[in-house]
Coordinates of C-alpha atoms in Angstrom, one line a residue:
Chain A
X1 CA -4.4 31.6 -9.5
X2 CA -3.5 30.0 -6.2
X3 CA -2.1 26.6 -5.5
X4 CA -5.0 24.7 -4.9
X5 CA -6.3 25.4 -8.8
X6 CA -2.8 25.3 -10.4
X7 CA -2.5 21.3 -8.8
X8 CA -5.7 20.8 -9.7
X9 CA -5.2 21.8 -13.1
X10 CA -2.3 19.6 -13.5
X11 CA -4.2 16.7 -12.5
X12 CA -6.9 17.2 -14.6
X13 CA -4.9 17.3 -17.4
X14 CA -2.4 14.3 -17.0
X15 CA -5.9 12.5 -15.9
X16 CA -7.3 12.7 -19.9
X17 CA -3.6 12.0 -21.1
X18 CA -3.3 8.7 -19.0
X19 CA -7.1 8.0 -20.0
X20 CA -6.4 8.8 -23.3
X21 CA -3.3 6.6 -23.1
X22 CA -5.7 3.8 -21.4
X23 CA -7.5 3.1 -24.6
X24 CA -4.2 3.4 -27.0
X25 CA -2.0 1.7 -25.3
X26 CA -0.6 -1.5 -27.6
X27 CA 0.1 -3.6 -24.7
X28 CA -2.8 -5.2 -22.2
X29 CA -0.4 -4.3 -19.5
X30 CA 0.6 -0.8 -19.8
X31 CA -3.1 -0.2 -20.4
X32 CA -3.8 -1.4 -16.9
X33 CA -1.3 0.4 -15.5
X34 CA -2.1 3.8 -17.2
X35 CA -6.0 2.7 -15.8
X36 CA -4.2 2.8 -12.4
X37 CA -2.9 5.8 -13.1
X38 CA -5.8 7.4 -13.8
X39 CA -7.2 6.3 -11.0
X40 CA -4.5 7.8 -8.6
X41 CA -5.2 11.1 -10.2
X42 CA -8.4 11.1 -9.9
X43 CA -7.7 10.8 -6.2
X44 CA -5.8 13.5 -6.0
X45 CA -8.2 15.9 -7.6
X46 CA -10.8 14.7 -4.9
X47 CA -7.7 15.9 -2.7
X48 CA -7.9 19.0 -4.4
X49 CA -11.6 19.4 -3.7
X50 CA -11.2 18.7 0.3
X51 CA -12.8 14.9 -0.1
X52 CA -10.2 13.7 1.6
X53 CA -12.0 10.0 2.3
X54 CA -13.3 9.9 -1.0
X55 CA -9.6 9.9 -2.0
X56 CA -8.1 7.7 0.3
X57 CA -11.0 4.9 -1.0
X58 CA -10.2 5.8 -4.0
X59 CA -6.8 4.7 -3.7
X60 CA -7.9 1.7 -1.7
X61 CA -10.5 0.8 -3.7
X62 CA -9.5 1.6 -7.4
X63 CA -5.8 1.7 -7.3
X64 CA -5.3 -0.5 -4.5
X65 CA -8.0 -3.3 -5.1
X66 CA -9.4 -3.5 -8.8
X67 CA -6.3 -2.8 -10.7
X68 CA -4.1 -4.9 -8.7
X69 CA -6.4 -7.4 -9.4
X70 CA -6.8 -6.8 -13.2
X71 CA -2.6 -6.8 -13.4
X72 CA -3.0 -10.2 -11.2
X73 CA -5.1 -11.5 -14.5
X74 CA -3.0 -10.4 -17.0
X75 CA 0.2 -11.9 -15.4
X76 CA -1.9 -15.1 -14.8
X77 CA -2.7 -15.5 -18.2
X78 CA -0.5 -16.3 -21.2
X79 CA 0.1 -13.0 -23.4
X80 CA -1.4 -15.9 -26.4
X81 CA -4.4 -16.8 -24.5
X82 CA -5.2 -13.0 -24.1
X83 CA -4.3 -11.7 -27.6
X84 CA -6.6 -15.0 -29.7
X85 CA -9.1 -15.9 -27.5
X86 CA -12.5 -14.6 -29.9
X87 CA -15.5 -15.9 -28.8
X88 CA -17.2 -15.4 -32.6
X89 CA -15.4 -16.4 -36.3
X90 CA -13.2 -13.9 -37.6
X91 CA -15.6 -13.3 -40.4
X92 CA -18.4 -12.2 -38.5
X93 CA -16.1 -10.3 -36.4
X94 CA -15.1 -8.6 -39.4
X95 CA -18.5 -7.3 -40.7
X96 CA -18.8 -5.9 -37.2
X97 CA -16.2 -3.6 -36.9
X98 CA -17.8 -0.9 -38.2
X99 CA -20.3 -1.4 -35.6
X100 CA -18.0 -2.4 -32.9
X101 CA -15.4 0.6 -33.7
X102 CA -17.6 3.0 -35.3
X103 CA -21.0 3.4 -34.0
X104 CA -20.5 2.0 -30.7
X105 CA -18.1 4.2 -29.2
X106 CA -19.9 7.0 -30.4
X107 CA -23.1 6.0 -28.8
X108 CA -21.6 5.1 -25.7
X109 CA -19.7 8.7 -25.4
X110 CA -22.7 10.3 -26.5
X111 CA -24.5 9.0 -23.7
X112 CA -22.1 9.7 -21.2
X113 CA -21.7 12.9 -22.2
X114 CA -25.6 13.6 -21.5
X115 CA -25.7 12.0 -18.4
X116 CA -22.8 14.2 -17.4
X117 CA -24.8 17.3 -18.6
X118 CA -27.5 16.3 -17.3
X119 CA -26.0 16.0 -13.5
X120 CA -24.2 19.5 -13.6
X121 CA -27.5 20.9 -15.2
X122 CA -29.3 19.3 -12.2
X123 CA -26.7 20.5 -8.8
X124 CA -26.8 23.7 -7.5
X125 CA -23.6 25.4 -8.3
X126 CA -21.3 26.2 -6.6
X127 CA -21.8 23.0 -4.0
X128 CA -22.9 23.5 -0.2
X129 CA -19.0 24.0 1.2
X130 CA -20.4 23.9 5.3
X131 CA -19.6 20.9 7.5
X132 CA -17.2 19.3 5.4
X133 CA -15.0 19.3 8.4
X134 CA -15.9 15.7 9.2
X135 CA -16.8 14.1 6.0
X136 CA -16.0 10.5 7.1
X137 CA -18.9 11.2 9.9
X138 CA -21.6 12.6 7.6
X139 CA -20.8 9.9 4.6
X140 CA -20.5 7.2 7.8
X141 CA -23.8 8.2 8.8
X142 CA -25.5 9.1 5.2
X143 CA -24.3 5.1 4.4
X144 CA -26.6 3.6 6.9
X145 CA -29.6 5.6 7.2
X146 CA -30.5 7.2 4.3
X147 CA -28.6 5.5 1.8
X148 CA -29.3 1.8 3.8
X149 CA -31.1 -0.1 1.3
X150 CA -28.4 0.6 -1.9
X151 CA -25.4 -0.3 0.6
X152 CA -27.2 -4.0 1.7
X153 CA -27.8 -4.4 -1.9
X154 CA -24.0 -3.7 -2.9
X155 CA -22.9 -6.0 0.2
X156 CA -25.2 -8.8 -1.0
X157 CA -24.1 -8.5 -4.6
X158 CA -20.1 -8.7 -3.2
X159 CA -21.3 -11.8 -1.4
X160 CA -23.1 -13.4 -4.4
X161 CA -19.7 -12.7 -6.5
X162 CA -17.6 -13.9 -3.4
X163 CA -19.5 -17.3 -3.2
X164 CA -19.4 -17.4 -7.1
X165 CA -16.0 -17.3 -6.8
X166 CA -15.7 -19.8 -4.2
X167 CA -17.8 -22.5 -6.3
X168 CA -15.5 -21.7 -9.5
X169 CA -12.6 -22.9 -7.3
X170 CA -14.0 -25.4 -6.1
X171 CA -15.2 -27.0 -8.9
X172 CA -11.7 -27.0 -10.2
X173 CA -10.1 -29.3 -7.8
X174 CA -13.0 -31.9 -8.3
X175 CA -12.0 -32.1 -11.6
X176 CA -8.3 -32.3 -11.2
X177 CA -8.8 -35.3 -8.4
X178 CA -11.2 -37.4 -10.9
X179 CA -8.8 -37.0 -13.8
X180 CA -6.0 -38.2 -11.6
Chain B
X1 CA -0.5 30.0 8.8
X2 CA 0.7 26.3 7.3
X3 CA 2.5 28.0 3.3
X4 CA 3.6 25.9 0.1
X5 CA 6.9 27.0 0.9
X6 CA 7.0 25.3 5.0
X7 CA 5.3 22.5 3.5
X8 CA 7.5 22.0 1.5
X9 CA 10.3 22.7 3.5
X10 CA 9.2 19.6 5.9
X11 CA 8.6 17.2 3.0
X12 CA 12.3 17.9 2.1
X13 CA 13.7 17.4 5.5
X14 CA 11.2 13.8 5.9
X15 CA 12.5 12.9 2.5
X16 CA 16.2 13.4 3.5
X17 CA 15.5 11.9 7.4
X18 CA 14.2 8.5 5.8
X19 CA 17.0 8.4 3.3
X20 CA 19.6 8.8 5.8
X21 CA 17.5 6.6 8.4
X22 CA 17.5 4.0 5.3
X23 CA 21.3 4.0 5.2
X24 CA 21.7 3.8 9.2
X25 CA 19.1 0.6 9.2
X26 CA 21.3 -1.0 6.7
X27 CA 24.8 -0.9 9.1
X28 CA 23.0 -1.1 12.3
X29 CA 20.7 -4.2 11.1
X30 CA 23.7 -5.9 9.8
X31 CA 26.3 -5.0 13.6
X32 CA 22.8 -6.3 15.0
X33 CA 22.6 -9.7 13.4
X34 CA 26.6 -10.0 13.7
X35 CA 26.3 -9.6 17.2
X36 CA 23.3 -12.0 17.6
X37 CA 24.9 -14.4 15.3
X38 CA 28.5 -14.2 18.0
X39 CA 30.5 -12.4 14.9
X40 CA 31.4 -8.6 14.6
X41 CA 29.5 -7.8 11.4
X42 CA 30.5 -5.1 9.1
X43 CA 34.2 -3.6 10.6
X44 CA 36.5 -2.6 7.7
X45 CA 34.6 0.6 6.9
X46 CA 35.5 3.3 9.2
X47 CA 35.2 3.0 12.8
X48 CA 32.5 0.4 13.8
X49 CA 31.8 0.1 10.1
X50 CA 29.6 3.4 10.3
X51 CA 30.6 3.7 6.7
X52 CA 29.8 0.7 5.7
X53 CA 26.6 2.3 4.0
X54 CA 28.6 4.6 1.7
X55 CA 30.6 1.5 0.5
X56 CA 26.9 0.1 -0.6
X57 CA 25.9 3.2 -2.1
X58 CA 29.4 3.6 -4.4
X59 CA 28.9 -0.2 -5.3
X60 CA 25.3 0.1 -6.4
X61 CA 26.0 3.4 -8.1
X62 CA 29.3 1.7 -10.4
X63 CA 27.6 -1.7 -10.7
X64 CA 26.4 -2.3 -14.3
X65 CA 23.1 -2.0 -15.2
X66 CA 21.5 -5.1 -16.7
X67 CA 17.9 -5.0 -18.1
X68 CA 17.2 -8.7 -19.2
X69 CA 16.9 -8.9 -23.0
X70 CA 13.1 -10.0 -22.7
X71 CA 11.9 -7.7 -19.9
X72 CA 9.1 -5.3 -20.3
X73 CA 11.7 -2.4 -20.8
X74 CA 9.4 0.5 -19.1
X75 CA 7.4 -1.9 -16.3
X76 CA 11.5 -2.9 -15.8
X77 CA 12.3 1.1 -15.3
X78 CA 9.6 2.0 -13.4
X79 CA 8.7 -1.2 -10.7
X80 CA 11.9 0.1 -8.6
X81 CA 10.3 3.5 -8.4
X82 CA 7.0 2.8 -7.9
X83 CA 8.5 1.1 -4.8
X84 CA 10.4 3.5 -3.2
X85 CA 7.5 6.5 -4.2
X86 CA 4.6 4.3 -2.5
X87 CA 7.0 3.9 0.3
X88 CA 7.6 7.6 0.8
X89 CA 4.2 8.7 -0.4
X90 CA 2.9 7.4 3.4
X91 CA 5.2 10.4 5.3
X92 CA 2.5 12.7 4.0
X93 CA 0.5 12.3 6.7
X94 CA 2.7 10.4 9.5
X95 CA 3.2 13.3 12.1
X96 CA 6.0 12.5 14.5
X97 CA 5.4 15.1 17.4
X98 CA 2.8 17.9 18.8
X99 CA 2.9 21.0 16.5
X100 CA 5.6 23.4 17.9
X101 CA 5.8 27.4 18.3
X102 CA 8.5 28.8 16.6
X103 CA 8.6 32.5 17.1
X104 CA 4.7 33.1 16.6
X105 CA 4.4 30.4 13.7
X106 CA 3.2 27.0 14.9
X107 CA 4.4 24.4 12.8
X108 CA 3.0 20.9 12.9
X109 CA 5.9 18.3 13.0
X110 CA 4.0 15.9 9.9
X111 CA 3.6 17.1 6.1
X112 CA -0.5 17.1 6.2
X113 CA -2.9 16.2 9.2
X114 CA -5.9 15.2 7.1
X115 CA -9.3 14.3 8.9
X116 CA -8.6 10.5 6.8
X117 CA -4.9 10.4 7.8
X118 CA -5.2 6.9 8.6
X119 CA -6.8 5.9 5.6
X120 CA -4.6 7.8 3.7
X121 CA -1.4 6.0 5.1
X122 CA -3.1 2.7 4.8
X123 CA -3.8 2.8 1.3
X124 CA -0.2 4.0 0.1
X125 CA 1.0 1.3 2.4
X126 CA -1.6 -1.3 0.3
X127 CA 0.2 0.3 -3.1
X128 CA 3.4 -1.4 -2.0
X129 CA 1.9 -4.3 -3.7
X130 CA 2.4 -2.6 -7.0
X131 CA 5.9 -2.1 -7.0
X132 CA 6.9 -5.7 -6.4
X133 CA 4.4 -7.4 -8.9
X134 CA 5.4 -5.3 -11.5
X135 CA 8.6 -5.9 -10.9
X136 CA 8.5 -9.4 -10.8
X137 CA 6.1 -9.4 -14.1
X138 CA 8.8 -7.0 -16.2
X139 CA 11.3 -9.4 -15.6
X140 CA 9.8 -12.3 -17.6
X141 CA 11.8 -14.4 -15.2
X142 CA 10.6 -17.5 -13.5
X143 CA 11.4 -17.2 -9.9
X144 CA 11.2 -13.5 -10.0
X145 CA 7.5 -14.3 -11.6
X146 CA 6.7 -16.9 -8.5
X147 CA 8.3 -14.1 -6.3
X148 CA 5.7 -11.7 -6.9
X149 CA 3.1 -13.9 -7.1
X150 CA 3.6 -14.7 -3.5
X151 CA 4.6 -11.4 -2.3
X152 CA 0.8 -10.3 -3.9
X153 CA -1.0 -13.1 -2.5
X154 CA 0.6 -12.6 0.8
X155 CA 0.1 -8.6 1.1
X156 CA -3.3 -8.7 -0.3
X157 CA -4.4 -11.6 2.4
X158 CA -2.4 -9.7 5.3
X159 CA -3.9 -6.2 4.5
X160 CA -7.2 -7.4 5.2
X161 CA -6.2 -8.5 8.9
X162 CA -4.3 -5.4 9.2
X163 CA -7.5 -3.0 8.4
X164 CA -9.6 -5.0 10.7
X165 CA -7.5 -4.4 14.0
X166 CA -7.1 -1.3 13.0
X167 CA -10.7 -0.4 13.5
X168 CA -10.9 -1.4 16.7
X169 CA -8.5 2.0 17.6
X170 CA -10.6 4.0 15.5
X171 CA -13.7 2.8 17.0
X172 CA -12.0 4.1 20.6
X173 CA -10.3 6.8 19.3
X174 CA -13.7 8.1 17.4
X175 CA -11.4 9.3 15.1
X176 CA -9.4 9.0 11.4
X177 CA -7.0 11.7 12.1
X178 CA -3.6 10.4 13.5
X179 CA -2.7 13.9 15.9
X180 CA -6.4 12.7 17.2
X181 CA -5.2 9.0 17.4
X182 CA -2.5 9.9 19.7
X183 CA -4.2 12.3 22.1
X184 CA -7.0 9.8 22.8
X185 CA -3.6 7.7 24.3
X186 CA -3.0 10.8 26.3
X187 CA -4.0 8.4 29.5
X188 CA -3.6 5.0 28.3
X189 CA -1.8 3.8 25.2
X190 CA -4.0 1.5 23.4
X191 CA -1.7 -1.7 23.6
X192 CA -3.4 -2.0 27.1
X193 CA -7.2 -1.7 26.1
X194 CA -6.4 -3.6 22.6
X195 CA -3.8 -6.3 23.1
X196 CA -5.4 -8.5 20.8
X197 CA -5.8 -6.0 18.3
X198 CA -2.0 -4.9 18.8
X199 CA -0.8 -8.6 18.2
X200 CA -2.6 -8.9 15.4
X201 CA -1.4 -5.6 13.6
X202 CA 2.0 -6.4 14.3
X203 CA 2.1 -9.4 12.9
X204 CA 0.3 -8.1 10.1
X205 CA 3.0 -5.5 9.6
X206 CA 5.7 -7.6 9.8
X207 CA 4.2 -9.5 6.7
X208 CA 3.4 -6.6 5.0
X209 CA 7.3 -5.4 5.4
X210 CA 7.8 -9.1 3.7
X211 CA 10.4 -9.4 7.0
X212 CA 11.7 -12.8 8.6
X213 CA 9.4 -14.9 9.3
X214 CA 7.6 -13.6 6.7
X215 CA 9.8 -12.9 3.8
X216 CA 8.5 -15.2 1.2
X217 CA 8.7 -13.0 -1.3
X218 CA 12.6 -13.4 -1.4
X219 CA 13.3 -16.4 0.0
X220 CA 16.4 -17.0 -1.7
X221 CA 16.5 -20.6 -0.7
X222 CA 14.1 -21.5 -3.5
X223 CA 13.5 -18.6 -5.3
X224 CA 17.4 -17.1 -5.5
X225 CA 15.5 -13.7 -4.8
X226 CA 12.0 -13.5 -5.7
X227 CA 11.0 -10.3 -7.7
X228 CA 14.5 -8.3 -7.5
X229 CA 16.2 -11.6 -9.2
X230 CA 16.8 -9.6 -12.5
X231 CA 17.4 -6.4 -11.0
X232 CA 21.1 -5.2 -10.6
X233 CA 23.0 -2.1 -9.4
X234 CA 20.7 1.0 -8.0
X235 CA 17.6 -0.1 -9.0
X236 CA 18.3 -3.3 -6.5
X237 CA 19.2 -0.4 -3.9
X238 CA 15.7 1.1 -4.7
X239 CA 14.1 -2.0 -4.0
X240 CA 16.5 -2.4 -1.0
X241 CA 15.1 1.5 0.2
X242 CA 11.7 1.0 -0.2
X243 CA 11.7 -2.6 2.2
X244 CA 13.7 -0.3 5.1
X245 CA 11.3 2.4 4.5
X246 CA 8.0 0.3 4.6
X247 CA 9.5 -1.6 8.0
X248 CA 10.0 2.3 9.5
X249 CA 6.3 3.4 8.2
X250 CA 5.3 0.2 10.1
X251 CA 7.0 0.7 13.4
X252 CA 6.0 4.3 13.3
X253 CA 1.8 3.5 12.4
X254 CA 2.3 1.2 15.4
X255 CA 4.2 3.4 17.5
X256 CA 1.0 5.7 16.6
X257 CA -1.8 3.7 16.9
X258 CA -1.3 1.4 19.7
X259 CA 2.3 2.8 21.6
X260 CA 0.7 6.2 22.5
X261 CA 2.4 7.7 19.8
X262 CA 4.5 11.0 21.5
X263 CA 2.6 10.9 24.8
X264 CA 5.0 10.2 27.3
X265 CA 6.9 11.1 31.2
X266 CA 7.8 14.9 30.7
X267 CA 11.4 14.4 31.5
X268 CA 12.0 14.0 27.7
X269 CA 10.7 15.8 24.6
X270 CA 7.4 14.5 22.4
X271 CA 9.5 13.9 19.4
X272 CA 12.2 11.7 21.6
X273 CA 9.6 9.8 22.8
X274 CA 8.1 8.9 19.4
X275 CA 12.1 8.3 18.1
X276 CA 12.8 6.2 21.4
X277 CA 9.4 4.2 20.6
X278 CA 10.1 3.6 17.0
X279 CA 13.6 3.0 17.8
X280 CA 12.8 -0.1 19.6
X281 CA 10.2 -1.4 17.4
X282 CA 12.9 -1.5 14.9
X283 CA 15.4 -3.6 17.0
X284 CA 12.3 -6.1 17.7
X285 CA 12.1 -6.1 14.1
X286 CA 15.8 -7.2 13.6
X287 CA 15.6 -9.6 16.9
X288 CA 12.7 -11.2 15.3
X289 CA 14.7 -12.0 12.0
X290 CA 18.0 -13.0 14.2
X291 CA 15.5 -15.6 16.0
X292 CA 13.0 -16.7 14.0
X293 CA 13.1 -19.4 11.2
X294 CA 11.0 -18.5 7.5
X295 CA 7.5 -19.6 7.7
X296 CA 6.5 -22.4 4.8
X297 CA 4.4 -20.9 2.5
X298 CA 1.2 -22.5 3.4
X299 CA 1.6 -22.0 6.9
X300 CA 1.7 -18.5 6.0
X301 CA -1.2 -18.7 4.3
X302 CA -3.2 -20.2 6.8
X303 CA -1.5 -18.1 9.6
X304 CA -3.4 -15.2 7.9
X305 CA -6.7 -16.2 6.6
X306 CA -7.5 -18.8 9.4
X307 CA -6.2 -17.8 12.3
X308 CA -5.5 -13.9 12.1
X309 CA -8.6 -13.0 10.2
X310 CA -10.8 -14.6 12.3
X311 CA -9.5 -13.4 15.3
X312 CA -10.0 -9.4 14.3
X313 CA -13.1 -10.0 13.4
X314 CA -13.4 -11.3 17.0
X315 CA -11.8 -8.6 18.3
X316 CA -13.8 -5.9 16.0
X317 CA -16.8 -7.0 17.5
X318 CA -15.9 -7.5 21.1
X319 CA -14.6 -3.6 20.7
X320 CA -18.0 -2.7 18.9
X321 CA -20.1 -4.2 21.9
X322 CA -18.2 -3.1 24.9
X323 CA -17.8 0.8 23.1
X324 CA -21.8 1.2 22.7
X325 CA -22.7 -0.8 26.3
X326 CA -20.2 -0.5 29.0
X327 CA -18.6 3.3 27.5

């Protein structure tokens, strides 16, 4: 086995531990951070692979971006408001949990799981290696020609949630200066 | 042929460089600020108190180690080396000179030369974030709690800045790779076609490094010392590390990006160009913090989102028109 495979070996297999770990973890905190985690592996098995962009956004994106904000949250928030804070009656919660813990998990994994199958059935294997020499070219140009339309639509959808945000703030202050 | 074991080899020596770098920063910064300040600075260890370091490193080491009695006991243990790894994790892919022949073998002076080297460095350098919030979090401490929360507000508004000068040299340089980066500067460095740009990034480094006037996160005037309050002994020294680290990654990305990296007169070496380039980014680092006076906070704030911002935008576009119609 040569180097390349042994690391990405490794990876892969402290990547399902820290997922794994994601899910268990007692604390809201260390859950985020194994999240992270994950995430940062997961960049370096796209290292592994020779997608050395999609790693670096990954690490901008994921670990940089959308867990620092999730641990921003949690420290934020008082560790009472984010243990009690059910939006239904503990009864009704109650008769749920079989649905809630039992059959939806299953379902969900069930359906990833086929959608996973159903993408390696569908690529031709192994993968078209040629030309990856400038990957942030090809995915550069790939982003606004042929793939135009979905990128607008994600841009206009950051800009919706950006203005939401901006109006959530907002309103905020009003409130504080009319209570005052 | 690049092998595990050269690879290696270099990451061991770049470890060990910014360690001992690290330790120099710490005596030089402090004869600096003496000298600045009319007063001798450190002098009672060895000559010039070259030693000086040493005496920090022993005290660190025998210090006590206090974890408060309410911290997150693992967040606690880890914060200080999430810090200093984020800070070395960027060396992967800063190089510092030309590759060199070395009886047949070439050997590039830099860990890894990725085609995304920029990115790369960019994003461990946005992980710094980590290290400090945690930090401040684990500590269940009031002012090391308001500490982070600064220091995160103020890297995550800084960063933004930061990427968007930054893509004004890529857009000229047509590339992502730093080796790339620097030969584009073979003529001109890019301080000269992107002055804007280059004030910008600096300034945005200098917050990012969380220096003087930027160093809100531990202004110990109101916050005793922001996120490291708690923190005692070596894991304070880790914290200490990773700040010198991030401030030499900064220098040497701007040394890189806009100084012309090792491009130079031939009467001296690449690799003393780059070190004589980074060198005196350094000491304008120090000057700046023996001159200037700590920004308030909401100046800082504005500073960043309604002045810098703004202005690389500017700058980003300005670059974007004049590439496609003049070049």
């Amino acid at each position: 086995m040569d180097v390349t495979r042994i690391v990405f070996l490794a990876l892969a297999a402290v990547a399902v531990v820290s997922a794994y770990r994601v899910v268990t973890a007692p604390k809201i905190m260390h859950a985020a951070l194994w999240l992270g985690f994950t995430f940062f592996l997961v960049a370096g098995v796209f290292l592994t692979l020779g997608a050395e962009f999609l790693a670096a956004a990954q690490v901008l994106v994921y670990v940089g971006a959308v867990t620092t904000i999730i641990l921003f949250g949690i420290m934020l928030s008082q560790a009472a408001e984010v243990r009690s804070r059910d939006p239904l009656p503990s009864e009704l919660l109650e008769g749920m949990a079989f649905w809630r813990r039992g059959v939806l998990p299953v379902v969900a994994t069930v359906a990833f799981v086929a959608i996973m199958v159903m993408v390696y059935l569908r690529a031709s294997w192994p993968a078209p290696t040629g030309g990856v020499a400038d990957t942030v070219r090809l995915i550069g140009s790939a982003l606004f020609t042929t793939y135009v339309i979905p990128f607008e639509l994600a841009a206009v959808l950051l800009l919706i949630a950006l203005v939401g945000a901006i109006v959530l703030a907002i309103r905020d202050d009003d409130k504080e200066e009319q209570g005052s | 042929m690049d092998t595990v074991g050269l690879v290696l080899a270099r990451s061991l020596i770049l470890a060990v460089a910014l360690a001992s770098l690290f330790a120099g920063m710490t005596v030089i910064e402090r004869k600096m600020l003496g000298y600045f300040h009319l007063r001798l600075g450190p002098t009672r260890t060895g000559p010039w108190g070259l030693l000086q370091p040493v005496a920090d490193g022993i005290k660190a080491i025998v210090k006590e180690d206090i974890i408060p009695r309410d911290a997150d006991r693992l967040v606690f243990r880890l914060a200080p080396i999430i810090s200093v790894f984020t800070a070395l994790a960027a060396w992967a892919v800063i190089p510092v000179g030309p590759p060199v022949n070395i009886g047949g073998l070439t050997i590039p002076l830099g860990v890894a030369d990725p085609p995304g080297g920029v990115l790369v460095a960019v994003a461990f350098a946005a992980l710094s974030v980590y290290g400090v919030t945690l930090a401040g979090w684990a500590s269940q401490s009031k002012y090391s709690l308001l500490g982070s929360l600064r220091a995160s507000a103020q890297l995550i508004s800084y960063e933004l800045a930061m990427g968007l000068s930054l893509l004004g040299v890529l857009m000229l340089a047509g590339s992502l790779r730093l080796t790339e980066i620097v030969a584009a500067q073979e003529r001109l460095p890019f301080i000269l076609l992107q002055p804007l740009g280059f004030v910008i990034y600096f300034l945005a480094a200098l917050a990012e490094s969380a220096r003087v006037p930027f160093d809100l996160p531990e202004a110990e005037t109101e916050l005793v010392s922001g996120y490291s309050t708690e923190y005692s002994g070596m894991r304070f020294a880790m914290f200490m590390m990773a700040e010198y680290i991030h401030m030499i990654t900064a220098s040497s990305l701007v040394t890189l990006l806009y100084l012309g990296g090792w491009n130079g007169p031939v009467f001296l070496p690449p690799v003393v160009w780059f070190l004589v380039k980074l060198g005196f980014l350094l000491f304008v680092f120090i000057w700046l913090r023996a001159t200037m006076v700590r920004l308030r906070y909401d100046r800082l704030m504005d500073l960043g989102w309604k002045v810098l911002l703004p202005l690389a935008i500017l700058n980003l576009v300005a670059t974007a028109v004049i590439t496609v119609f003049v070049a």
